[in-house]
Amino acid sequence: MVFTKHDARNTTKPSSFHSTTRNLPIILFDIMDTVVRDPFYRDVPAFFGMSFDELIECKHPTAWIEFEKGITDEVELAKTFFKDGRPLDLEGLKNCMRKGYYYVEGVEELLYVLKDNNYEMHAFTNYPIWYEMIENKLNISKYLSWTFCSCINGKRKPDPEFYLEVVSHLKVDPGSCIFVDDRIRNVEAVKEVGMIGLHFKNADSLRQDLSLMGIDISTKQTNLQQQ
């Protein structure tokens, strides 16, 4: 599908993120390893003095998932993170992850341009309440709204119900939504509800994909460093 300027129209009441005309399509972003580097794969194993494979073997198979869905809090996570019940340095782990959060190369510049061109953007991500640590460090909300987080919605991608909840909340046709994720399984699942899915590889390829779809990624104002 190619979106043109004719797609920028008042189809529904605009969300609180925009006070003017809703400019379609709406762009939904996975966060970890799409917008923000995920420290789980390198930094966290190093924090525990383990390899990644050793960490996977030691950690409880569902504790993090339950934390991501908001079923448990971080206190409970500290009790259940490891299968053998060994103590977890919760604050140390949080500090490790906080240090490892930074924008994926080139993505912040792209978000800046999309916001500059009045595109409505939302997070659509599997992550626990620690998304607040990401926000506090990187101020992502200046580009997109943290609207759809698994810890808030109680669902995780690729659960079809999570996708349907997104469409219902946005009150637009699913075909007016573009979803970007680094996990191909999540991209394929989004297509089942009629959204457009883009598999994120890097910022340059995403720019090309969006441009080919008619998304305006031209820069109208001063560059990001001058903000």
CSV table of C-alpha atoms in Angstrom, one decimal:
chain,number,residue,atom,x,y,z
A,1,MET,CA,0.0,0.0,0.0
A,2,VAL,CA,1.2,3.5,-0.8
A,3,PHE,CA,0.0,6.4,1.3
A,4,THR,CA,-0.5,9.8,-0.3
A,5,LYS,CA,-1.4,13.2,1.0
A,6,HIS,CA,-5.0,12.3,0.4
A,7,ASP,CA,-4.8,10.0,3.4
A,8,ALA,CA,-4.3,12.9,5.8
A,9,ARG,CA,-7.8,13.6,6.8
A,10,ASN,CA,-10.2,13.7,9.8
A,11,THR,CA,-11.3,10.1,9.9
A,12,THR,CA,-11.9,10.0,13.6
A,13,LYS,CA,-11.4,12.2,16.6
A,14,PRO,CA,-7.7,12.7,17.0
A,15,SER,CA,-5.9,11.1,19.8
A,16,SER,CA,-4.6,13.2,22.7
A,17,PHE,CA,-1.1,13.0,21.2
A,18,HIS,CA,-2.2,15.3,18.4
A,19,SER,CA,-4.5,18.3,18.6
A,20,THR,CA,-4.7,18.8,14.8
A,21,THR,CA,-5.7,16.8,11.8
A,22,ARG,CA,-4.9,13.1,12.1
A,23,ASN,CA,-2.2,12.3,9.5
A,24,LEU,CA,-2.5,8.7,8.3
A,25,PRO,CA,-1.0,6.2,8.5
A,26,ILE,CA,-0.5,5.8,12.2
A,27,ILE,CA,2.9,4.2,12.9
A,28,LEU,CA,3.4,1.7,15.7
A,29,PHE,CA,6.8,0.9,17.0
A,30,ASP,CA,8.1,-2.1,18.9
A,31,ILE,CA,10.7,-0.6,21.4
A,32,MET,CA,13.4,-3.1,22.3
A,33,ASP,CA,16.0,-3.6,19.5
A,34,THR,CA,13.8,-1.5,17.2
A,35,VAL,CA,13.9,1.9,18.9
A,36,VAL,CA,16.1,1.2,21.9
A,37,ARG,CA,19.0,-1.2,22.3
A,38,ASP,CA,18.0,-4.2,24.5
A,39,PRO,CA,20.7,-4.8,27.2
A,40,PHE,CA,19.3,-8.3,28.0
A,41,TYR,CA,21.4,-10.1,25.5
A,42,ARG,CA,24.9,-8.9,26.5
A,43,ASP,CA,24.9,-6.6,29.5
A,44,VAL,CA,22.6,-8.7,31.7
A,45,PRO,CA,24.6,-12.0,31.3
A,46,ALA,CA,27.8,-10.1,31.9
A,47,PHE,CA,26.2,-8.6,35.1
A,48,PHE,CA,25.6,-12.1,36.4
A,49,GLY,CA,29.0,-13.3,35.2
A,50,MET,CA,27.4,-15.8,32.8
A,51,SER,CA,27.1,-16.4,29.1
A,52,PHE,CA,23.7,-15.8,27.5
A,53,ASP,CA,23.1,-19.5,27.2
A,54,GLU,CA,23.9,-20.0,30.9
A,55,LEU,CA,21.5,-17.2,31.9
A,56,ILE,CA,18.7,-18.8,29.8
A,57,GLU,CA,19.3,-22.1,31.5
A,58,CYS,CA,19.3,-20.6,35.0
A,59,LYS,CA,16.4,-18.2,34.8
A,60,HIS,CA,12.8,-19.1,35.5
A,61,PRO,CA,11.0,-19.8,32.2
A,62,THR,CA,7.9,-17.6,33.0
A,63,ALA,CA,9.0,-15.0,35.6
A,64,TRP,CA,10.0,-12.3,33.1
A,65,ILE,CA,6.9,-12.9,31.0
A,66,GLU,CA,4.7,-12.5,34.0
A,67,PHE,CA,6.5,-9.3,34.9
A,68,GLU,CA,6.1,-8.0,31.3
A,69,LYS,CA,2.4,-8.7,31.5
A,70,GLY,CA,2.0,-6.8,34.8
A,71,ILE,CA,0.9,-10.0,36.6
A,72,THR,CA,3.8,-9.7,39.1
A,73,ASP,CA,5.8,-6.7,40.3
A,74,GLU,CA,9.6,-6.3,40.6
A,75,VAL,CA,9.7,-7.5,44.2
A,76,GLU,CA,8.1,-10.8,43.0
A,77,LEU,CA,10.5,-10.9,40.0
A,78,ALA,CA,13.5,-10.7,42.4
A,79,LYS,CA,12.1,-13.8,44.2
A,80,THR,CA,11.4,-15.8,41.1
A,81,PHE,CA,14.0,-14.7,38.5
A,82,PHE,CA,16.2,-17.7,39.0
A,83,LYS,CA,14.8,-21.3,38.9
A,84,ASP,CA,16.8,-22.3,42.0
A,85,GLY,CA,15.6,-19.4,44.1
A,86,ARG,CA,19.0,-17.7,44.5
A,87,PRO,CA,18.8,-14.1,45.5
A,88,LEU,CA,18.7,-11.4,42.8
A,89,ASP,CA,20.4,-8.0,43.2
A,90,LEU,CA,17.4,-6.1,41.9
A,91,GLU,CA,18.8,-2.6,42.1
A,92,GLY,CA,22.1,-3.8,40.5
A,93,LEU,CA,20.1,-5.4,37.6
A,94,LYS,CA,18.1,-2.2,37.1
A,95,ASN,CA,21.2,-0.1,37.0
A,96,CYS,CA,22.8,-2.5,34.5
A,97,MET,CA,19.8,-2.2,32.2
A,98,ARG,CA,19.5,1.5,32.7
A,99,LYS,CA,23.1,2.0,31.5
A,100,GLY,CA,22.5,-0.2,28.5
A,101,TYR,CA,19.5,1.7,27.2
A,102,TYR,CA,20.3,3.9,24.2
A,103,TYR,CA,18.7,4.6,20.8
A,104,VAL,CA,19.4,2.2,18.0
A,105,GLU,CA,21.6,3.9,15.6
A,106,GLY,CA,19.7,6.3,13.3
A,107,VAL,CA,16.3,5.7,14.8
A,108,GLU,CA,16.0,8.9,16.8
A,109,GLU,CA,16.7,10.9,13.7
A,110,LEU,CA,13.9,9.1,11.9
A,111,LEU,CA,11.5,9.5,14.7
A,112,TYR,CA,12.3,13.2,14.7
A,113,VAL,CA,11.5,13.5,11.0
A,114,LEU,CA,8.3,11.6,11.3
A,115,LYS,CA,7.1,13.7,14.2
A,116,ASP,CA,8.1,16.8,12.3
A,117,ASN,CA,5.8,15.6,9.5
A,118,ASN,CA,2.9,15.2,11.9
A,119,TYR,CA,2.7,11.4,11.9
A,120,GLU,CA,1.0,9.9,14.9
A,121,MET,CA,3.2,7.3,16.6
A,122,HIS,CA,2.8,4.9,19.4
A,123,ALA,CA,4.8,2.3,21.2
A,124,PHE,CA,3.5,-1.2,20.8
A,125,THR,CA,5.8,-3.3,22.9
A,126,ASN,CA,6.3,-6.2,25.2
A,127,TYR,CA,8.0,-4.7,28.3
A,128,PRO,CA,7.4,-4.4,32.1
A,129,ILE,CA,7.0,-1.3,34.1
A,130,TRP,CA,10.7,-0.6,33.6
A,131,TYR,CA,9.7,1.1,30.4
A,132,GLU,CA,9.6,4.1,32.7
A,133,MET,CA,13.4,3.8,33.1
A,134,ILE,CA,13.8,4.0,29.4
A,135,GLU,CA,11.5,7.1,29.3
A,136,ASN,CA,13.4,8.8,32.1
A,137,LYS,CA,16.7,8.3,30.3
A,138,LEU,CA,15.8,8.8,26.7
A,139,ASN,CA,12.6,10.9,26.8
A,140,ILE,CA,11.0,8.8,24.0
A,141,SER,CA,7.6,10.4,24.6
A,142,LYS,CA,8.8,13.6,22.8
A,143,TYR,CA,8.4,11.5,19.6
A,144,LEU,CA,5.7,8.8,20.4
A,145,SER,CA,3.2,7.9,23.0
A,146,TRP,CA,3.7,4.9,25.3
A,147,THR,CA,0.2,3.7,24.5
A,148,PHE,CA,0.5,-0.1,24.1
A,149,CYS,CA,2.7,-1.8,26.6
A,150,SER,CA,2.3,-5.4,27.7
A,151,CYS,CA,2.5,-4.4,31.4
A,152,ILE,CA,-0.4,-2.0,31.0
A,153,ASN,CA,-2.6,-4.0,28.6
A,154,GLY,CA,-1.9,-7.4,30.2
A,155,LYS,CA,-1.2,-9.0,26.8
A,156,ARG,CA,2.0,-9.8,24.8
A,157,LYS,CA,2.7,-9.9,21.2
A,158,PRO,CA,2.1,-12.1,19.2
A,159,ASP,CA,-1.3,-12.6,21.0
A,160,PRO,CA,-3.9,-11.7,18.4
A,161,GLU,CA,-6.0,-10.1,21.1
A,162,PHE,CA,-3.3,-7.5,21.8
A,163,TYR,CA,-3.3,-6.5,18.1
A,164,LEU,CA,-7.1,-6.3,18.1
A,165,GLU,CA,-7.1,-4.1,21.2
A,166,VAL,CA,-4.7,-1.7,19.5
A,167,VAL,CA,-7.0,-1.3,16.5
A,168,SER,CA,-10.0,-0.8,18.7
A,169,HIS,CA,-8.3,1.8,20.7
A,170,LEU,CA,-7.0,3.8,17.7
A,171,LYS,CA,-10.4,3.8,16.0
A,172,VAL,CA,-9.0,3.5,12.5
A,173,ASP,CA,-9.1,0.9,9.8
A,174,PRO,CA,-6.3,-1.7,10.4
A,175,GLY,CA,-4.9,-0.9,7.0
A,176,SER,CA,-4.2,2.6,8.2
A,177,CYS,CA,-1.6,1.3,10.7
A,178,ILE,CA,2.0,0.4,10.1
A,179,PHE,CA,3.7,-1.7,12.7
A,180,VAL,CA,7.5,-1.9,12.9
A,181,ASP,CA,9.2,-4.7,14.9
A,182,ASP,CA,12.6,-6.5,14.8
A,183,ARG,CA,10.9,-9.9,15.4
A,184,ILE,CA,9.5,-11.4,12.2
A,185,ARG,CA,7.0,-13.5,14.2
A,186,ASN,CA,5.4,-10.3,15.6
A,187,VAL,CA,5.3,-8.7,12.1
A,188,GLU,CA,3.6,-11.8,10.6
A,189,ALA,CA,1.0,-11.8,13.4
A,190,VAL,CA,0.1,-8.2,12.8
A,191,LYS,CA,-0.9,-9.0,9.2
A,192,GLU,CA,-3.6,-11.3,10.5
A,193,VAL,CA,-5.6,-8.4,11.7
A,194,GLY,CA,-5.1,-6.3,8.5
A,195,MET,CA,-2.3,-4.0,9.7
A,196,ILE,CA,0.8,-3.4,7.6
A,197,GLY,CA,3.9,-5.0,9.1
A,198,LEU,CA,7.5,-3.9,8.5
A,199,HIS,CA,10.4,-6.1,9.7
A,200,PHE,CA,13.0,-3.8,11.3
A,201,LYS,CA,16.6,-4.5,10.3
A,202,ASN,CA,18.2,-1.0,10.7
A,203,ALA,CA,17.2,2.6,10.4
A,204,ASP,CA,18.3,3.0,6.8
A,205,SER,CA,16.3,0.1,5.5
A,206,LEU,CA,13.3,1.3,7.5
A,207,ARG,CA,13.6,4.7,5.9
A,208,GLN,CA,13.6,3.1,2.5
A,209,ASP,CA,10.6,0.9,3.4
A,210,LEU,CA,8.6,3.9,4.6
A,211,SER,CA,9.6,6.1,1.7
A,212,LEU,CA,8.5,3.4,-0.8
A,213,MET,CA,5.1,3.4,0.9
A,214,GLY,CA,4.7,7.1,0.4
A,215,ILE,CA,5.5,8.2,4.0
A,216,ASP,CA,7.0,11.7,4.0
A,217,ILE,CA,10.5,11.5,5.6
A,218,SER,CA,11.7,14.8,4.3
A,219,THR,CA,13.2,17.2,6.9
A,220,LYS,CA,11.4,20.6,7.1
A,221,GLN,CA,13.0,22.1,10.2
A,222,THR,CA,16.3,22.3,11.9
A,223,ASN,CA,18.2,19.1,12.5
A,224,LEU,CA,18.0,17.0,15.7
A,225,GLN,CA,21.3,18.3,17.2
A,226,GLN,CA,19.9,21.9,17.2
A,227,GLN,CA,16.8,20.9,19.3
